[in-house]
Each structure stands twice: as structure tokens, then as C-alpha cells.
């Protein structure tokens, strides 16, 4: 059952993020949840450049959906636990409902969106239990996004500073970083809930810049969600968006500078090569 539930990656649809701490509303929960056939957009026609940020000082990474494709695990945990408590009349939530109403949102916000009539302590306990279920499932199911090892080597070889910046709870973030073998790679981990405001506000990324002691003018961000893209842009940095789950037009509308399929995408490596060329001193002519 678990294997089948997690094998829906090619059928996942758009993440649509609501404003952080949106006003609770029962309209967020439909009376009928129907199946769907998602359609993802094709390759991006956007041709912006990262070259202006040279020399590159640092790269800031989101975790969920950026370093690893974790949404299938989150969906399974929410589906099982919500059905167990009789949410939506006991009918399992669909992937569509998850994508529109849950994915990418901060847990504190989800307490009000999913359980507007619950005591907040009870809602928070549910979210804590769901995250514990995610952590039980992650060791078997979590996989890195294609090309991550190659990118990490390039970053290390070029002496680029790096931090992970996420809305995930700290135990989740630390587990994912460990499972991906990146415990010694990141210099800093910034948790949205530990900032004054989480993404889509810029606070987590501003804290990342401050912690590394680098400038936004020489740093860029890797993100996969519209919420995260808006946070990076608001912090004054260009954002490279991964189309792990989202259609490219939404990523572009959120402010992404470049959109890539994964870390092996030739568009990314062309940009990195351009940054290196712009950083290197010009060779004297003879």
C-alpha cells in the first residue's frame, strides 16, 4: 500500500501557495474531492542570466522539493492521518487537494487552514504527529534530485559558501540533510519557524545571508515553490527554480530568474560557466 501511494510522482500537479497565515476559512475544504489528470508545462522560454552576480560568494538552498523530491512522502502521511480522523467525511484527500491546500505551506498556517474549528494545541499536535510519520518514512523513500552530487562538488571545488534555508521543522530538515549525505556540506541551516516570519517573507533568506556574512548582490537561491521564490526575490537575490512539481509559468510569475529541470540541466551549467568566466581576470593580449 505504501509503495503504491508513493509511486504517483508523474501524476503530481501544481503547488498553489496561499498567503502566509491566511485567514482561516472552511471554504478551503471542498465537499467533494475528485481525481484529476495533471498537466505539467514544457521547457521554459525564459533566458535570464546569473552573470551579473559575479563574483559568486554563496548559494542558498531550499530543502523539500529542491534537494530531494519529498512531496510524495508528505502527501502519503497527510492522506493517511486525515482519513483516520474523519477529515472530509472520511474520504482520502486527493493529490489535487494536497497540492492546492497543503504543499509548501508552513505548519502553523496549516493548523488554521485544515482545522479552523480546532483548539490550536490540538491542531499543532496533529502536525507534530504528521511530521513524525514523515520522519519514519523518509529513510526508505527519500532520494536526491538528479545532479545534486555534481553540483555540490562544483560548489566545494570553487570555494562557494552555502546554507540550507527551509520552512520544514528542524528535525525534518536535519534528517533530510543527513539522509542526503550533506551533513558536512552546509555551513548553516536556517529554519523558517525560528525566524520572525517564514517564507514567503524574506526573513529566512536574510538570516542566511547574515549568518554566512555574504552579500545578496553576489548570492543566488535554489527553490522549487512559488512561496520560496518570492522569499528569495524579496531578499534581493536571483532565484533558480526547479520544476520538480510546479509548472514553469507559475515559477516564472513568482519571479524566478532561470527555471531548470534538475541540477544536471545544461541551462544551469551554462550559467555557472558564465559566472566563472566573468570572475576570472582577462588574459593579456600579445
XYZ file of N, CA and C in Angstrom:
858
model
N 0.830 -1.218 0.000
C 0.000 0.000 0.000
C 0.859 1.260 0.000
N 1.893 1.237 0.858
C 2.776 2.392 0.916
C 3.499 2.599 -0.392
N 4.000 1.511 -0.981
C 4.715 1.637 -2.244
C 3.827 2.228 -3.308
N 2.586 1.758 -3.386
C 1.670 2.273 -4.403
C 1.376 3.741 -4.179
N 1.209 4.118 -2.904
C 0.877 5.506 -2.593
C 2.002 6.445 -2.945
N 3.247 5.956 -2.881
C 4.380 6.832 -3.152
C 4.806 6.808 -4.605
N 4.154 5.992 -5.417
C 4.540 5.905 -6.816
C 3.608 6.718 -7.705
N 3.374 7.966 -7.302
C 2.486 8.797 -8.112
C 3.212 10.025 -8.626
N 4.537 9.975 -8.581
C 5.323 11.168 -8.868
C 4.949 11.812 -10.187
N 4.763 11.017 -11.246
C 4.484 11.588 -12.557
C 3.082 12.159 -12.650
N 2.254 11.949 -11.625
C 0.877 12.430 -11.683
C 0.636 13.605 -10.748
N 1.705 14.171 -10.207
C 1.525 15.264 -9.256
C 1.241 16.559 -9.989
N 0.477 17.451 -9.375
C 0.136 18.690 -10.053
C 0.700 19.887 -9.322
N 0.301 21.056 -9.797
C 0.782 22.338 -9.330
C 0.663 22.539 -7.835
N 1.713 23.116 -7.231
C 1.593 23.631 -5.875
C 1.026 25.036 -5.980
N -0.043 25.315 -5.312
C -0.596 26.659 -5.289
C -0.561 27.141 -3.856
N 0.260 28.124 -3.576
C 0.501 28.542 -2.214
C -0.393 29.707 -1.829
N -1.000 29.599 -0.663
C -1.808 30.683 -0.134
C -0.933 31.604 0.677
N -1.367 32.860 0.936
C -0.562 33.782 1.715
C -0.269 33.220 3.094
N 0.942 33.504 3.611
C 1.333 33.018 4.925
C 0.391 33.559 5.981
N -0.051 32.658 6.869
C -1.035 32.971 7.883
C -2.299 33.568 7.273
N -2.778 32.913 6.233
C -4.019 33.347 5.604
C -5.166 33.215 6.591
N -6.202 33.983 6.377
C -7.361 33.915 7.252
C -8.012 32.554 7.155
N -8.208 31.855 8.277
C -8.828 30.529 8.234
C -10.200 30.586 7.575
N -10.481 29.567 6.790
C -11.778 29.546 6.119
C -12.173 28.114 5.822
N -13.403 27.756 6.133
C -13.877 26.403 5.842
C -13.990 26.177 4.352
N -13.957 27.269 3.548
C -14.036 27.111 2.100
C -12.792 26.455 1.543
N -11.714 26.388 2.356
C -10.501 25.709 1.922
C -10.730 24.213 1.783
N -11.793 23.690 2.364
C -12.039 22.254 2.374
C -13.267 21.960 1.519
N -13.066 21.391 0.329
C -14.192 21.141 -0.564
C -15.081 20.017 -0.055
N -16.328 20.037 -0.442
C -17.257 18.985 -0.042
C -17.057 17.734 -0.875
N -16.457 17.891 -2.026
C -16.208 16.737 -2.881
C -14.813 16.830 -3.450
N -14.033 15.760 -3.294
C -12.676 15.730 -3.806
C -12.614 14.726 -4.949
N -12.319 15.200 -6.145
C -12.317 14.351 -7.325
C -10.896 14.093 -7.805
N -10.715 12.995 -8.504
C -9.408 12.701 -9.079
C -9.158 13.629 -10.253
N -7.931 13.627 -10.743
C -7.583 14.589 -11.774
C -6.459 14.032 -12.611
N -6.191 14.681 -13.737
C -5.071 14.322 -14.598
C -4.206 15.561 -14.766
N -3.115 15.668 -14.014
C -2.289 16.857 -14.048
C -1.576 17.013 -15.375
N -1.272 18.271 -15.693
C -0.511 18.557 -16.896
C 0.604 19.517 -16.523
N 1.828 19.129 -16.784
C 2.962 19.970 -16.485
C 3.407 20.674 -17.750
N 3.901 21.891 -17.595
C 4.315 22.663 -18.766
C 5.644 22.166 -19.300
N 5.938 22.542 -20.507
C 7.169 22.105 -21.153
C 8.321 23.018 -20.775
N 9.431 22.876 -21.464
C 10.636 23.615 -21.105
C 10.420 25.110 -21.159
N 11.184 25.805 -20.319
C 10.986 27.239 -20.165
C 11.556 28.012 -21.338
N 10.912 29.130 -21.645
C 11.419 30.010 -22.689
C 12.118 31.219 -22.077
N 12.302 31.193 -20.751
C 12.912 32.307 -20.061
C 14.427 32.219 -20.231
N 15.084 33.330 -20.558
C 16.519 33.305 -20.818
C 17.210 34.416 -20.053
N 17.058 34.475 -18.760
C 17.737 35.454 -17.943
C 19.111 34.911 -17.566
N 19.891 35.741 -16.894
C 21.266 35.376 -16.619
C 21.629 35.593 -15.161
N 22.531 34.741 -14.661
C 23.084 34.901 -13.325
C 24.409 35.652 -13.353
N 24.928 35.921 -14.529
C 26.250 36.532 -14.657
C 26.419 37.829 -13.865
N 25.383 38.684 -13.756
C 25.569 39.947 -13.021
C 25.963 39.784 -11.555
N 25.756 38.590 -10.964
C 26.099 38.434 -9.547
C 27.568 38.075 -9.350
N 28.318 37.870 -10.430
C 29.739 37.544 -10.301
C 30.498 38.706 -9.653
N 31.469 38.386 -8.782
C 31.907 37.058 -8.365
C 30.915 36.416 -7.384
N 30.671 35.136 -7.572
C 29.712 34.413 -6.747
C 30.307 34.117 -5.373
N 29.591 34.540 -4.325
C 30.054 34.306 -2.962
C 29.368 33.114 -2.310
N 28.054 32.955 -2.569
C 27.305 31.925 -1.852
C 26.078 31.479 -2.627
N 25.593 30.293 -2.280
C 24.342 29.757 -2.810
C 23.507 29.292 -1.627
N 22.221 29.669 -1.619
C 21.300 29.263 -0.567
C 20.298 28.268 -1.145
N 20.097 27.150 -0.458
C 19.246 26.072 -0.944
C 18.003 25.900 -0.075
N 16.851 25.794 -0.714
C 15.684 25.223 -0.058
C 15.946 23.712 0.066
N 15.139 22.992 0.859
C 15.358 21.549 1.020
C 14.253 20.735 0.362
N 13.027 20.780 0.907
C 11.908 19.994 0.371
C 11.641 20.353 -1.081
N 11.716 19.367 -1.981
C 11.412 19.602 -3.380
C 12.560 20.204 -4.162
N 13.615 20.625 -3.473
C 14.774 21.226 -4.133
C 15.965 20.288 -4.066
N 16.382 19.927 -2.872
C 17.451 18.940 -2.720
C 16.927 17.533 -2.954
N 15.655 17.314 -2.607
C 15.053 15.986 -2.722
C 13.564 16.129 -3.043
N 13.011 15.101 -3.682
C 11.591 15.118 -4.036
C 10.809 14.470 -2.899
N 10.458 15.252 -1.906
C 9.853 14.732 -0.680
C 8.336 14.817 -0.654
N 7.724 15.492 -1.609
C 6.275 15.670 -1.579
C 5.478 14.360 -1.574
N 5.900 13.319 -2.304
C 5.128 12.070 -2.234
C 5.026 11.520 -0.810
N 6.074 11.691 -0.023
C 6.052 11.191 1.351
C 5.122 12.047 2.209
N 5.196 13.362 2.044
C 4.310 14.255 2.793
C 2.845 13.971 2.441
N 2.570 13.783 1.157
C 1.195 13.518 0.730
C 0.659 12.252 1.383
N 1.454 11.194 1.354
C 1.011 9.924 1.939
C 0.694 10.093 3.423
N 1.575 10.790 4.160
C 1.370 10.974 5.595
C 0.097 11.771 5.873
N -0.105 12.858 5.144
C -1.321 13.653 5.327
C -2.558 12.850 4.967
N -2.514 12.144 3.857
C -3.682 11.389 3.408
C -4.121 10.368 4.445
N -3.164 9.610 4.941
C -3.488 8.558 5.906
C -3.997 9.133 7.221
N -3.348 10.170 7.725
C -3.709 10.705 9.028
C -5.018 11.496 8.994
N -5.258 12.226 7.903
C -6.513 12.970 7.791
C -7.698 12.017 7.635
N -7.505 10.954 6.884
C -8.587 9.980 6.744
C -8.891 9.317 8.084
N -7.875 9.069 8.869
C -8.041 8.412 10.165
C -8.895 9.229 11.124
N -8.819 10.578 11.030
C -9.605 11.427 11.931
C -10.950 11.822 11.329
N -11.268 11.308 10.133
C -12.564 11.590 9.521
C -12.625 12.885 8.749
N -11.488 13.451 8.398
C -11.448 14.677 7.598
C -12.129 14.438 6.257
N -12.888 15.424 5.773
C -13.620 15.314 4.512
C -14.563 14.112 4.509
N -15.214 13.891 5.642
C -16.158 12.797 5.733
C -15.525 11.427 5.665
N -14.227 11.354 5.939
C -13.526 10.083 5.890
C -13.010 9.696 4.523
N -13.248 10.549 3.514
C -12.740 10.278 2.169
C -11.276 10.710 2.084
N -10.404 9.911 1.478
C -8.988 10.287 1.361
C -8.832 11.582 0.561
N -7.949 12.444 0.987
C -7.694 13.652 0.206
C -7.021 13.258 -1.100
N -7.293 14.006 -2.137
C -6.681 13.751 -3.430
C -5.346 14.484 -3.527
N -4.570 14.108 -4.527
C -3.320 14.816 -4.810
C -3.607 16.282 -5.131
N -4.735 16.522 -5.805
C -5.107 17.888 -6.163
C -5.348 18.723 -4.915
N -6.078 18.176 -3.960
C -6.339 18.904 -2.718
C -5.032 19.168 -1.973
N -4.176 18.165 -1.915
C -2.888 18.334 -1.246
C -2.078 19.447 -1.903
N -2.004 19.427 -3.229
C -1.200 20.416 -3.940
C -1.731 21.833 -3.740
N -3.053 21.993 -3.733
C -3.640 23.331 -3.647
C -3.712 23.870 -2.220
N -3.854 23.005 -1.249
C -4.162 23.457 0.098
C -3.121 23.137 1.168
N -2.139 22.303 0.836
C -1.188 21.868 1.854
C 0.258 22.077 1.428
N 0.614 21.634 0.253
C 2.011 21.601 -0.163
C 2.668 22.972 -0.113
N 3.827 23.026 0.527
C 4.616 24.249 0.579
C 4.221 25.221 1.663
N 3.149 24.948 2.378
C 2.682 25.864 3.413
C 3.325 25.547 4.754
N 3.440 26.567 5.584
C 4.038 26.419 6.901
C 3.049 25.711 7.831
N 3.555 24.855 8.725
C 2.669 24.063 9.574
C 1.753 24.903 10.450
N 2.240 26.013 10.950
C 1.402 26.857 11.800
C 0.208 27.376 11.014
N 0.440 27.714 9.766
C -0.641 28.166 8.893
C -1.625 27.032 8.622
N -1.095 25.834 8.411
C -1.952 24.689 8.122
C -2.879 24.350 9.283
N -2.470 24.653 10.501
C -3.345 24.425 11.650
C -4.670 25.158 11.468
N -4.613 26.373 10.950
C -5.824 27.185 10.766
C -6.559 26.829 9.478
N -5.802 26.476 8.440
C -6.425 26.144 7.158
C -7.183 24.815 7.229
N -6.555 23.798 7.819
C -7.164 22.473 7.866
C -8.138 22.303 9.015
N -7.855 22.969 10.136
C -8.656 22.756 11.342
C -9.115 24.084 11.953
N -9.907 24.859 11.222
C -10.315 26.177 11.715
C -11.140 26.127 12.995
N -11.762 24.989 13.284
C -12.610 24.875 14.473
C -11.914 24.166 15.631
N -10.683 23.751 15.428
C -9.962 23.025 16.467
C -9.258 23.976 17.430
N -9.049 23.508 18.646
C -8.143 24.193 19.559
C -6.743 24.147 18.954
N -6.006 25.243 19.039
C -4.712 25.334 18.360
C -3.724 24.293 18.878
N -3.790 23.965 20.152
C -2.877 22.957 20.697
C -3.141 21.585 20.079
N -4.430 21.271 19.871
C -4.786 20.006 19.249
C -4.298 19.964 17.799
N -4.464 21.075 17.089
C -4.030 21.145 15.694
C -2.511 20.998 15.599
N -1.801 21.673 16.489
C -0.343 21.565 16.475
C 0.116 20.143 16.778
N -0.596 19.456 17.663
C -0.249 18.068 17.978
C -0.423 17.186 16.745
N -1.484 17.423 15.979
C -1.685 16.665 14.748
C -0.508 16.890 13.804
N -0.099 18.156 13.631
C 1.001 18.458 12.728
C 2.292 17.817 13.209
N 2.527 17.818 14.504
C 3.728 17.181 15.053
C 3.722 15.680 14.767
N 2.552 15.056 14.916
C 2.438 13.621 14.653
C 2.646 13.317 13.171
N 2.134 14.202 12.323
C 2.330 14.002 10.883
C 3.817 14.089 10.534
N 4.524 15.051 11.101
C 5.949 15.186 10.814
C 6.725 13.973 11.330
N 6.295 13.412 12.461
C 6.936 12.210 12.976
C 6.740 11.044 12.005
N 5.548 10.956 11.391
C 5.295 9.908 10.405
C 6.194 10.112 9.180
N 6.357 11.370 8.749
C 7.255 11.665 7.632
C 8.665 11.171 7.941
N 9.128 11.419 9.146
C 10.489 11.023 9.506
C 10.647 9.501 9.561
N 9.567 8.791 9.870
C 9.638 7.323 9.856
C 9.735 6.783 8.432
N 9.078 7.470 7.492
C 9.042 7.006 6.106
C 10.258 7.448 5.291
N 10.815 8.610 5.616
C 11.858 9.222 4.797
C 13.092 8.351 4.576
N 13.604 7.655 5.590
C 14.834 6.889 5.350
C 14.744 5.885 4.205
N 13.563 5.349 3.956
C 13.406 4.364 2.884
C 13.103 5.005 1.541
N 12.454 6.171 1.550
C 11.906 6.709 0.309
C 12.612 7.949 -0.238
N 13.359 8.665 0.583
C 13.914 9.951 0.159
C 15.074 9.761 -0.819
N 15.033 10.470 -1.945
C 16.082 10.400 -2.955
C 16.515 11.812 -3.349
N 17.807 12.002 -3.651
C 18.273 13.332 -4.073
C 17.796 13.672 -5.472
N 17.665 14.948 -5.745
C 17.347 15.409 -7.093
C 18.548 15.128 -7.991
N 18.292 14.727 -9.206
C 19.344 14.379 -10.157
C 20.378 15.494 -10.302
N 21.647 15.126 -10.238
C 22.727 16.091 -10.437
C 23.204 16.771 -9.174
N 22.616 16.449 -8.030
C 22.976 17.132 -6.782
C 24.439 16.892 -6.413
N 24.913 15.667 -6.518
C 26.300 15.375 -6.157
C 27.282 16.178 -7.005
N 27.008 16.255 -8.301
C 27.875 17.004 -9.212
C 27.911 18.482 -8.837
N 26.739 19.032 -8.513
C 26.671 20.444 -8.146
C 27.415 20.707 -6.838
N 27.216 19.842 -5.850
C 27.889 20.030 -4.565
C 29.404 19.993 -4.733
N 29.901 19.111 -5.593
C 31.340 19.048 -5.857
C 31.828 20.341 -6.492
N 31.062 20.870 -7.441
C 31.451 22.121 -8.101
C 31.518 23.260 -7.086
N 30.518 23.319 -6.217
C 30.473 24.368 -5.203
C 31.673 24.262 -4.264
N 31.981 23.054 -3.836
C 33.125 22.841 -2.945
C 34.435 23.192 -3.636
N 34.589 22.739 -4.876
C 35.824 22.997 -5.625
C 36.064 24.485 -5.850
N 34.986 25.260 -5.952
C 35.113 26.690 -6.208
C 35.043 27.534 -4.938
N 34.985 26.884 -3.801
C 35.008 27.618 -2.536
C 33.787 28.491 -2.302
N 32.640 28.072 -2.796
C 31.415 28.851 -2.651
C 30.784 28.559 -1.283
N 30.373 29.600 -0.561
C 29.686 29.414 0.711
C 28.287 28.851 0.458
N 27.711 28.156 1.443
C 26.390 27.559 1.216
C 25.631 27.386 2.526
N 24.305 27.520 2.398
C 23.401 27.336 3.530
C 22.108 26.720 3.036
N 21.433 26.000 3.924
C 20.104 25.456 3.647
C 19.089 26.323 4.374
N 18.028 26.725 3.669
C 17.019 27.635 4.215
C 15.649 27.019 3.934
N 14.909 26.675 4.981
C 13.697 25.878 4.779
C 12.581 26.247 5.744
N 11.352 25.985 5.318
C 10.192 26.102 6.207
C 9.918 24.789 6.944
N 10.668 23.750 6.644
C 10.464 22.466 7.304
C 10.845 22.563 8.781
N 10.213 21.768 9.648
C 10.629 21.732 11.049
C 12.084 21.271 11.149
N 12.789 21.728 12.176
C 14.216 21.404 12.299
C 14.496 19.896 12.276
N 13.733 19.056 13.013
C 14.034 17.616 12.958
C 13.941 17.046 11.541
N 12.951 17.505 10.764
C 12.819 17.057 9.377
C 14.012 17.510 8.544
N 14.354 18.793 8.681
C 15.444 19.356 7.890
C 16.756 18.640 8.181
N 17.043 18.423 9.446
C 18.286 17.759 9.818
C 18.305 16.318 9.324
N 17.145 15.640 9.368
C 17.077 14.271 8.875
C 17.325 14.222 7.378
N 16.669 15.084 6.610
C 16.829 15.071 5.160
C 18.275 15.373 4.763
N 18.884 16.356 5.411
C 20.282 16.686 5.115
C 21.180 15.496 5.409
N 20.912 14.802 6.513
C 21.711 13.632 6.872
C 21.521 12.497 5.867
N 20.259 12.213 5.489
C 19.981 11.131 4.549
C 20.596 11.394 3.178
N 20.709 12.665 2.818
C 21.295 13.038 1.532
C 22.821 13.092 1.587
N 23.387 12.866 2.762
C 24.839 12.886 2.907
C 25.439 14.274 2.856
N 24.661 15.280 3.275
C 25.108 16.670 3.180
C 25.409 17.297 4.538
N 25.593 16.445 5.547
C 25.839 16.954 6.889
C 27.069 17.828 6.988
N 28.097 17.513 6.192
C 29.330 18.304 6.209
C 29.381 19.334 5.093
N 28.359 19.362 4.275
C 28.365 20.289 3.134
C 27.868 21.666 3.533
N 26.748 21.724 4.232
C 26.160 23.020 4.581
C 26.838 23.634 5.802
N 27.122 24.922 5.686
C 27.715 25.656 6.794
C 26.663 26.154 7.776
N 25.434 26.267 7.314
C 24.380 26.887 8.113
C 23.028 26.304 7.716
N 22.165 26.104 8.695
C 20.781 25.674 8.464
C 19.853 26.704 9.089
N 18.988 27.302 8.275
C 18.032 28.306 8.737
C 16.627 27.717 8.656
N 15.894 27.768 9.763
C 14.538 27.225 9.850
C 13.533 28.380 9.882
N 12.546 28.329 8.992
C 11.574 29.414 8.903
C 10.868 29.714 10.210
N 10.489 28.662 10.944
C 9.760 28.840 12.197
C 10.609 29.504 13.278
N 11.924 29.509 13.086
C 12.823 30.124 14.053
C 13.140 31.573 13.694
N 12.547 32.046 12.600
C 12.665 33.443 12.202
C 11.402 34.181 12.618
N 11.427 35.491 12.543
C 10.222 36.259 12.893
C 9.079 35.899 11.957
N 9.404 35.707 10.672
C 8.406 35.304 9.684
C 9.038 34.254 8.772
N 8.263 33.244 8.409
C 8.744 32.202 7.497
C 8.521 32.641 6.043
N 8.984 31.827 5.097
C 8.675 32.087 3.688
C 7.162 32.111 3.516
N 6.603 32.971 2.699
C 7.196 33.722 1.588
C 7.827 35.054 1.969
N 7.909 35.370 3.241
C 8.624 36.569 3.655
C 10.123 36.333 3.509
N 10.907 37.382 3.358
C 12.344 37.217 3.092
C 13.177 36.869 4.314
N 12.592 36.897 5.508
C 13.364 36.760 6.745
C 14.320 35.567 6.772
N 13.882 34.349 6.391
C 14.817 33.218 6.436
C 16.035 33.399 5.531
N 15.816 33.945 4.333
C 16.947 34.141 3.423
C 17.842 35.290 3.882
N 17.258 36.309 4.462
C 18.074 37.393 5.015
C 18.935 36.877 6.168
N 18.366 35.982 6.965
C 19.121 35.382 8.067
C 20.255 34.513 7.526
N 20.015 33.831 6.405
C 21.060 33.033 5.781
C 22.219 33.887 5.299
N 21.895 35.003 4.664
C 22.934 35.924 4.208
C 23.752 36.449 5.379
N 23.052 36.837 6.433
C 23.728 37.384 7.609
C 24.616 36.324 8.269
N 24.091 35.101 8.364
C 24.851 34.041 9.008
C 26.132 33.684 8.273
N 26.099 33.759 6.943
C 27.288 33.462 6.143
C 28.180 34.682 5.992
N 27.621 35.856 6.265
C 28.383 37.079 6.096
C 28.643 37.413 4.644
N 27.632 37.195 3.792
C 27.772 37.435 2.358
C 26.733 38.454 1.899
N 26.932 38.949 0.682
C 26.053 39.971 0.116
C 25.004 39.346 -0.797
N 23.805 39.911 -0.772
C 22.753 39.448 -1.684
C 23.117 39.719 -3.142
N 24.021 40.665 -3.368
C 24.426 41.005 -4.729
C 25.320 39.949 -5.354
N 25.839 39.040 -4.525
C 26.738 38.005 -5.030
C 26.304 36.618 -4.552
N 25.003 36.447 -4.413
C 24.431 35.189 -3.941
C 23.167 34.878 -4.732
N 22.910 33.598 -4.991
C 21.627 33.242 -5.587
C 21.006 32.084 -4.820
N 19.740 31.784 -5.132
C 18.928 30.827 -4.390
C 18.457 29.709 -5.312
N 18.398 28.475 -4.768
C 17.716 27.365 -5.435
C 16.403 27.114 -4.705
N 15.294 27.100 -5.433
C 13.966 26.901 -4.858
C 13.107 26.072 -5.805
N 11.996 25.546 -5.259
C 11.057 24.807 -6.116
C 9.631 25.317 -5.989
N 9.348 26.180 -5.013
C 7.977 26.630 -4.780
C 7.824 28.117 -5.052
N 6.611 28.525 -5.346
C 6.353 29.945 -5.560
C 6.586 30.733 -4.273
N 6.238 30.135 -3.148
C 6.451 30.784 -1.859
C 7.927 31.047 -1.623
N 8.758 30.036 -1.892
C 10.191 30.193 -1.690
C 10.822 31.165 -2.664
N 10.350 31.130 -3.912
C 10.864 32.069 -4.914
C 10.590 33.501 -4.483
N 9.373 33.759 -4.032
C 9.024 35.111 -3.586
C 9.890 35.547 -2.413
N 10.204 34.610 -1.527
C 11.053 34.928 -0.382
C 12.461 35.305 -0.833
N 13.016 34.529 -1.772
C 14.354 34.820 -2.266
C 14.432 36.140 -2.999
N 13.436 36.400 -3.841
C 13.399 37.652 -4.586
C 13.250 38.841 -3.633
N 12.387 38.684 -2.620
C 12.193 39.758 -1.647
C 13.451 40.035 -0.844
N 14.325 39.020 -0.731
C 15.593 39.195 -0.025
C 16.671 39.774 -0.936
N 16.302 40.060 -2.186
C 17.214 40.744 -3.094
C 18.106 39.842 -3.917
N 17.733 38.570 -4.082
C 18.585 37.629 -4.810
C 17.870 37.026 -6.007
N 18.629 36.687 -7.070
C 18.028 35.918 -8.162
C 17.761 34.497 -7.694
N 16.732 33.875 -8.255
C 16.336 32.530 -7.846
C 16.344 31.595 -9.049
N 17.026 30.470 -8.885
C 16.975 29.399 -9.872
C 15.920 28.409 -9.389
N 14.874 28.224 -10.168
C 13.748 27.388 -9.761
C 13.824 26.021 -10.410
N 13.556 24.997 -9.607
C 13.473 23.633 -10.119
C 12.013 23.288 -10.370
N 11.735 22.782 -11.544
C 10.358 22.427 -11.900
C 10.041 21.008 -11.440
N 10.381 20.708 -10.184
C 10.152 19.375 -9.625
C 8.678 19.017 -9.656
N 7.831 19.963 -9.256
C 6.397 19.714 -9.172
C 5.574 20.815 -9.833
N 6.105 22.019 -9.878
C 5.324 23.156 -10.345
C 5.466 23.387 -11.837
N 4.397 23.819 -12.510
C 4.508 24.224 -13.918
C 5.342 25.498 -14.009
N 6.064 25.623 -15.079
C 7.054 26.683 -15.187
C 6.452 28.088 -15.219
N 5.230 28.241 -15.732
C 4.678 29.587 -15.807
C 4.439 30.161 -14.413
N 4.099 29.304 -13.435
C 3.912 29.794 -12.073
C 5.239 30.168 -11.436
N 6.275 29.386 -11.703
C 7.604 29.691 -11.184
C 8.106 31.013 -11.766
N 7.868 31.196 -13.053
C 8.279 32.428 -13.712
C 7.518 33.630 -13.162
N 6.209 33.469 -12.996
C 5.393 34.565 -12.470
C 5.797 34.945 -11.047
N 6.300 33.969 -10.285
C 6.728 34.243 -8.915
C 8.038 35.010 -8.869
N 8.762 35.038 -10.013
C 9.979 35.835 -10.073
C 11.256 35.069 -10.329
N 11.159 33.784 -10.719
C 12.361 33.000 -10.972
C 13.180 33.602 -12.110
N 14.484 33.644 -11.929
C 15.389 34.137 -12.963
C 15.611 33.085 -14.032
N 15.812 31.862 -13.606
C 16.038 30.726 -14.502
C 15.238 29.544 -13.978
N 14.732 28.705 -14.872
C 13.994 27.507 -14.488
C 14.694 26.293 -15.071
N 14.977 25.307 -14.221
C 15.686 24.111 -14.647
C 14.894 22.866 -14.247
N 15.180 21.757 -14.917
C 14.513 20.502 -14.579
C 15.134 19.865 -13.340
N 16.459 19.902 -13.275
C 17.190 19.345 -12.142
C 18.590 19.936 -12.165
N 19.470 19.446 -11.297
C 20.809 20.025 -11.196
C 21.748 19.573 -12.311
N 21.282 18.670 -13.154
C 22.074 18.265 -14.311
C 21.686 19.049 -15.562
N 20.727 19.931 -15.458
C 20.222 20.706 -16.596
C 21.347 21.550 -17.207
N 21.499 21.473 -18.517
C 22.558 22.215 -19.210
C 22.418 23.724 -19.029
N 21.181 24.196 -18.859
C 20.982 25.635 -18.650
C 21.690 26.116 -17.395
N 21.645 25.305 -16.345
C 22.311 25.674 -15.097
C 23.817 25.731 -15.293
N 24.375 24.723 -15.926
C 25.827 24.659 -16.055
C 26.364 25.731 -17.000
N 25.573 26.104 -17.975
C 25.965 27.232 -18.831
C 26.050 28.513 -18.008
N 25.083 28.716 -17.113
C 25.084 29.896 -16.253
C 26.287 29.889 -15.308
N 26.579 28.741 -14.718
C 27.716 28.657 -13.797
C 29.036 28.919 -14.525
N 29.157 28.392 -15.729
C 30.362 28.652 -16.525
C 30.500 30.132 -16.845
N 29.388 30.796 -17.131
C 29.424 32.231 -17.427
C 29.879 33.026 -16.205
N 29.425 32.602 -15.013
C 29.847 33.284 -13.786
C 31.352 33.140 -13.596
N 31.865 31.933 -13.828
C 33.305 31.697 -13.676
C 34.092 32.543 -14.670
N 33.641 32.584 -15.918
C 34.338 33.375 -16.943
C 34.351 34.852 -16.590
N 33.228 35.336 -16.054
C 33.155 36.749 -15.714
C 34.019 37.072 -14.496
N 34.248 36.090 -13.641
C 35.039 36.288 -12.442
C 36.527 36.251 -12.724
N 36.939 35.396 -13.669
C 38.362 35.248 -13.973
C 38.906 36.523 -14.617
N 40.120 36.916 -14.247
C 40.731 38.107 -14.874
C 40.992 37.877 -16.354
N 40.846 38.915 -17.122
C 41.068 38.804 -18.556
C 42.532 38.468 -18.860
N 42.743 37.582 -19.815
C 44.100 37.203 -20.187
C 44.724 38.314 -21.023
N 45.987 38.654 -20.746
C 46.643 39.724 -21.510
C 46.844 39.321 -22.973
N 46.670 40.270 -23.847
C 46.866 40.008 -25.283
C 48.336 40.196 -25.628
N 48.768 39.467 -26.616
C 50.182 39.565 -27.026
C 50.294 40.220 -28.390
